Amino acid sequence: TQLLEQSPQFLSIQEGENLTVYCNSSSVFSSLQWYRQEPGEGPVLLVTVVTGGEVKKLKRLTFQFGDARKDSSLHITAAQPGDTGLYLCAGDNAGGTSYGKLTFGQGTILTVHP
Amino acid sequence: DTGVSQNPRHKITKRGQNVTFRCDPISEHNRLYWYRQTLGQGPEFLTYFQNEAQLEKSRLLSDRFSAERPKGSFSTLEIQRTEQGDSAMYLCASSNPGLSYNEQFFGPGTRLTVL
């Protein structure tokens, strides 16, 4: 059973467009982390959201944690080719059952064309 | 500190051979995690240590897999009698909940190919 559903799985857009990636679950998480991964490399942490309703901004990236701490979104404004990569959401302590273990979504492969 | 390191970066082996991977976490991190990632999927949790104690193991971790963290610093993951289904990227991460909200920082991974 996939605890974290990430959508869309693939996204191909032109430079300058905006996009949103969604991460949904029926489980409550203590926190949720977003990572970006390049081919052949490990995931790189972008942000951690902890409080329900929290919004964090990282330059052109905006991250939101749902009020019930079950879902999250990543919005990129004016995408650039350098944003290309695999974006992963990961929840910590799903349902309060296992502190420390991250549960990952299946990822969104983003391609930004010049 | 240069972050989490993993060795080797790539390993090609024949079915039935044993392999061992090493992970060196960020020095002040007391938690260390192993994950496995196959193509087109997000990482899946295998096991984690707090200091030298192995606190949780996934059911994905069959009897052929064993992990150690003998002195609470580096960790090794051994796979015995490898099978083609073991081919994957093996990722190590570390964290220190006392410093941040259990943010996990990943190493570059070890890519295993079983022929």
Coordinates of C-alpha atoms in Angstrom, one line a residue:
Chain A
T1 CA 0.0 0.0 0.0
Q2 CA 1.4 3.4 -1.1
L3 CA 1.0 5.7 1.9
L4 CA 2.0 8.8 -0.1
E5 CA 0.5 9.5 -3.5
Q6 CA 2.4 12.0 -5.5
S7 CA 1.1 13.6 -8.7
P8 CA 1.7 14.0 -11.5
Q9 CA 4.3 11.3 -12.1
F10 CA 5.7 13.2 -15.1
L11 CA 5.7 16.8 -16.0
S12 CA 7.2 18.3 -19.2
I13 CA 7.0 22.1 -19.5
Q14 CA 8.6 25.1 -21.2
E15 CA 10.9 27.5 -19.4
G16 CA 8.9 30.3 -17.7
E17 CA 5.8 28.2 -17.0
N18 CA 4.5 27.6 -13.5
L19 CA 3.8 24.1 -12.0
T20 CA 2.4 22.4 -8.9
V21 CA 3.3 19.0 -7.6
Y22 CA 0.9 17.3 -5.1
C23 CA 1.6 14.9 -2.3
N24 CA -1.5 13.2 -0.7
S25 CA -2.0 10.7 2.0
S26 CA -4.7 9.3 4.4
S27 CA -2.1 9.3 7.2
V28 CA -1.0 12.1 9.4
F29 CA 2.7 12.9 9.4
S30 CA 4.8 14.6 12.1
S31 CA 6.6 16.5 9.4
L32 CA 7.0 16.3 5.6
Q33 CA 10.2 16.8 3.6
W34 CA 10.7 17.6 0.0
Y35 CA 13.8 16.4 -1.9
R36 CA 15.2 16.9 -5.4
Q37 CA 17.2 14.1 -6.9
E38 CA 19.5 14.1 -9.9
P39 CA 20.2 10.9 -11.9
G40 CA 22.7 8.7 -10.1
E41 CA 22.8 10.8 -7.0
G42 CA 21.2 10.8 -3.6
P43 CA 18.2 13.0 -2.8
V44 CA 19.0 16.6 -1.7
L45 CA 16.8 18.1 1.0
L46 CA 14.9 21.2 -0.1
V47 CA 12.6 21.9 2.8
T48 CA 10.9 20.5 5.9
V49 CA 7.4 21.5 6.9
V50 CA 6.1 20.8 10.4
T51 CA 3.1 22.8 11.3
G52 CA -0.4 22.3 9.7
G53 CA -1.1 25.1 7.2
E54 CA 2.6 26.1 7.1
V55 CA 3.9 27.8 3.9
K56 CA 7.6 28.0 3.2
K57 CA 9.3 29.8 0.3
L58 CA 12.7 29.0 -1.2
K59 CA 13.3 31.5 -4.0
R60 CA 10.9 30.5 -6.8
L61 CA 9.7 27.4 -4.9
T62 CA 6.7 27.5 -2.5
F63 CA 5.9 24.6 -0.2
Q64 CA 2.6 24.1 1.7
F65 CA 1.6 21.6 4.4
G66 CA -2.1 20.8 4.7
D67 CA -4.0 21.9 7.8
A68 CA -4.5 18.2 8.8
R69 CA -0.8 17.4 8.0
K70 CA -1.9 14.7 5.5
D71 CA -0.9 16.5 2.3
S72 CA 1.5 18.9 0.8
S73 CA 2.2 20.8 -2.4
L74 CA 5.2 22.2 -4.2
H75 CA 4.7 25.2 -6.5
I76 CA 7.5 26.4 -8.8
T77 CA 7.1 29.8 -10.4
A78 CA 8.8 30.6 -13.8
A79 CA 10.5 27.2 -14.1
Q80 CA 14.0 27.1 -15.5
P81 CA 15.9 24.2 -17.1
G82 CA 18.0 24.0 -13.9
D83 CA 14.8 22.9 -12.1
T84 CA 14.8 19.6 -14.1
G85 CA 15.0 16.6 -11.8
L86 CA 13.1 14.1 -9.7
Y87 CA 11.1 15.7 -6.9
L88 CA 10.2 13.5 -3.9
C89 CA 8.0 14.1 -0.9
A90 CA 8.6 12.1 2.2
G91 CA 6.6 11.9 5.4
D92 CA 8.0 11.3 8.9
N93 CA 6.2 9.2 11.5
A94 CA 3.2 8.2 9.5
G95 CA 0.2 7.9 11.8
G96 CA 2.5 8.1 14.8
T97 CA 3.7 4.5 14.3
S98 CA 7.3 4.9 13.6
Y99 CA 9.3 8.0 14.5
G100 CA 12.2 8.5 12.2
K101 CA 11.3 6.3 9.2
L102 CA 10.5 8.3 6.1
T103 CA 7.7 7.2 3.8
F104 CA 8.4 8.4 0.2
G105 CA 6.0 9.2 -2.6
Q106 CA 6.9 7.7 -6.0
G107 CA 8.3 11.0 -7.2
T108 CA 7.6 13.5 -10.0
I109 CA 10.0 13.7 -12.9
L110 CA 10.1 17.3 -14.0
T111 CA 11.6 18.3 -17.4
V112 CA 11.9 22.0 -18.2
H113 CA 12.7 22.7 -21.8
P114 CA 14.6 25.9 -22.8
Chain B
D1 CA 32.0 18.4 7.4
T2 CA 31.4 17.2 3.8
G3 CA 28.1 15.4 4.4
V4 CA 27.2 11.7 4.2
S5 CA 29.6 9.6 2.2
Q6 CA 29.0 6.1 0.7
N7 CA 31.4 3.6 -0.7
P8 CA 31.6 2.2 -3.3
R9 CA 29.5 4.3 -5.6
H10 CA 29.0 1.5 -8.0
K11 CA 29.2 -2.3 -7.5
I12 CA 28.7 -5.0 -10.2
T13 CA 28.6 -8.5 -8.9
K14 CA 27.5 -12.0 -10.1
R15 CA 24.5 -13.6 -8.6
G16 CA 25.3 -15.6 -5.5
Q17 CA 28.2 -13.4 -4.4
N18 CA 28.2 -11.4 -1.2
V19 CA 28.6 -7.6 -1.2
T20 CA 29.2 -5.0 1.5
F21 CA 28.5 -1.3 1.4
R22 CA 29.8 1.4 3.8
C23 CA 28.2 4.6 4.9
D24 CA 29.8 7.4 6.9
P25 CA 27.2 9.8 8.3
I26 CA 27.6 13.5 9.2
S27 CA 29.7 13.5 12.3
E28 CA 27.2 14.9 14.9
H29 CA 24.3 12.8 13.6
N30 CA 23.3 10.0 15.9
R31 CA 20.7 8.4 13.6
L32 CA 21.6 6.5 10.5
Y33 CA 19.2 5.1 7.9
W34 CA 19.4 2.7 5.0
Y35 CA 16.9 2.9 2.1
R36 CA 16.7 1.1 -1.3
Q37 CA 15.5 2.8 -4.5
T38 CA 14.6 1.1 -7.7
L39 CA 14.2 2.8 -11.1
G40 CA 11.1 5.0 -11.2
Q41 CA 10.3 4.7 -7.5
G42 CA 10.9 6.7 -4.4
P43 CA 13.3 5.2 -1.8
E44 CA 12.0 2.5 0.5
F45 CA 13.0 2.2 4.1
L46 CA 15.2 -0.8 5.1
T47 CA 16.5 -0.1 8.6
Y48 CA 17.7 2.5 11.0
F49 CA 20.1 2.9 13.9
Q50 CA 20.2 5.3 16.9
N51 CA 23.9 5.3 17.8
E52 CA 24.9 1.6 17.7
A53 CA 21.4 0.2 18.3
Q54 CA 19.4 -1.1 15.4
L55 CA 15.9 0.2 16.3
E56 CA 13.7 -0.9 13.3
K57 CA 14.0 -3.2 10.3
S58 CA 11.6 -3.3 7.4
R59 CA 10.1 -6.6 6.2
L60 CA 12.0 -5.8 3.0
L61 CA 15.1 -6.7 4.9
S62 CA 15.3 -10.5 4.3
D63 CA 17.6 -12.8 6.1
R64 CA 20.2 -12.2 3.4
F65 CA 20.6 -8.6 4.5
S66 CA 22.4 -7.5 7.6
A67 CA 23.4 -4.1 8.8
E68 CA 25.7 -3.0 11.5
R69 CA 26.9 0.2 13.2
P70 CA 29.4 -1.1 15.7
K71 CA 30.6 2.1 17.3
G72 CA 27.8 4.4 16.5
S73 CA 29.7 6.0 13.7
F74 CA 29.9 4.4 10.2
S75 CA 27.6 1.6 9.2
T76 CA 27.9 -1.3 6.8
L77 CA 25.1 -3.1 4.9
E78 CA 25.9 -6.6 3.7
I79 CA 23.9 -8.6 1.2
Q80 CA 24.7 -12.4 1.1
R81 CA 24.0 -14.6 -1.9
T82 CA 22.9 -11.7 -4.1
E83 CA 20.0 -12.1 -6.4
Q84 CA 19.1 -10.1 -9.6
G85 CA 16.2 -8.6 -7.7
D86 CA 18.7 -6.9 -5.3
S87 CA 19.8 -4.6 -8.1
A88 CA 19.0 -1.1 -6.9
M89 CA 20.4 2.1 -5.5
Y90 CA 21.2 1.7 -1.8
L91 CA 21.0 5.0 0.0
C92 CA 22.2 6.0 3.4
A93 CA 20.9 9.0 5.3
S94 CA 21.7 10.5 8.7
S95 CA 20.0 12.9 11.1
N96 CA 20.1 14.3 14.6
P97 CA 16.6 15.1 16.0
G98 CA 18.2 17.2 18.6
L99 CA 19.6 19.6 16.0
S100 CA 16.7 19.7 13.6
Y101 CA 13.3 18.2 13.1
N102 CA 14.7 14.8 12.2
E103 CA 15.8 16.2 8.8
Q104 CA 17.5 13.4 7.0
F105 CA 20.5 14.1 4.8
F106 CA 21.3 11.5 2.1
G107 CA 24.6 10.3 0.7
P108 CA 25.2 9.8 -3.0
G109 CA 24.2 6.2 -2.9
T110 CA 25.7 2.9 -4.0
R111 CA 24.4 1.5 -7.3
L112 CA 24.3 -2.3 -7.2
T113 CA 24.0 -4.4 -10.4
V114 CA 23.6 -8.1 -10.0
L115 CA 24.4 -10.1 -13.2

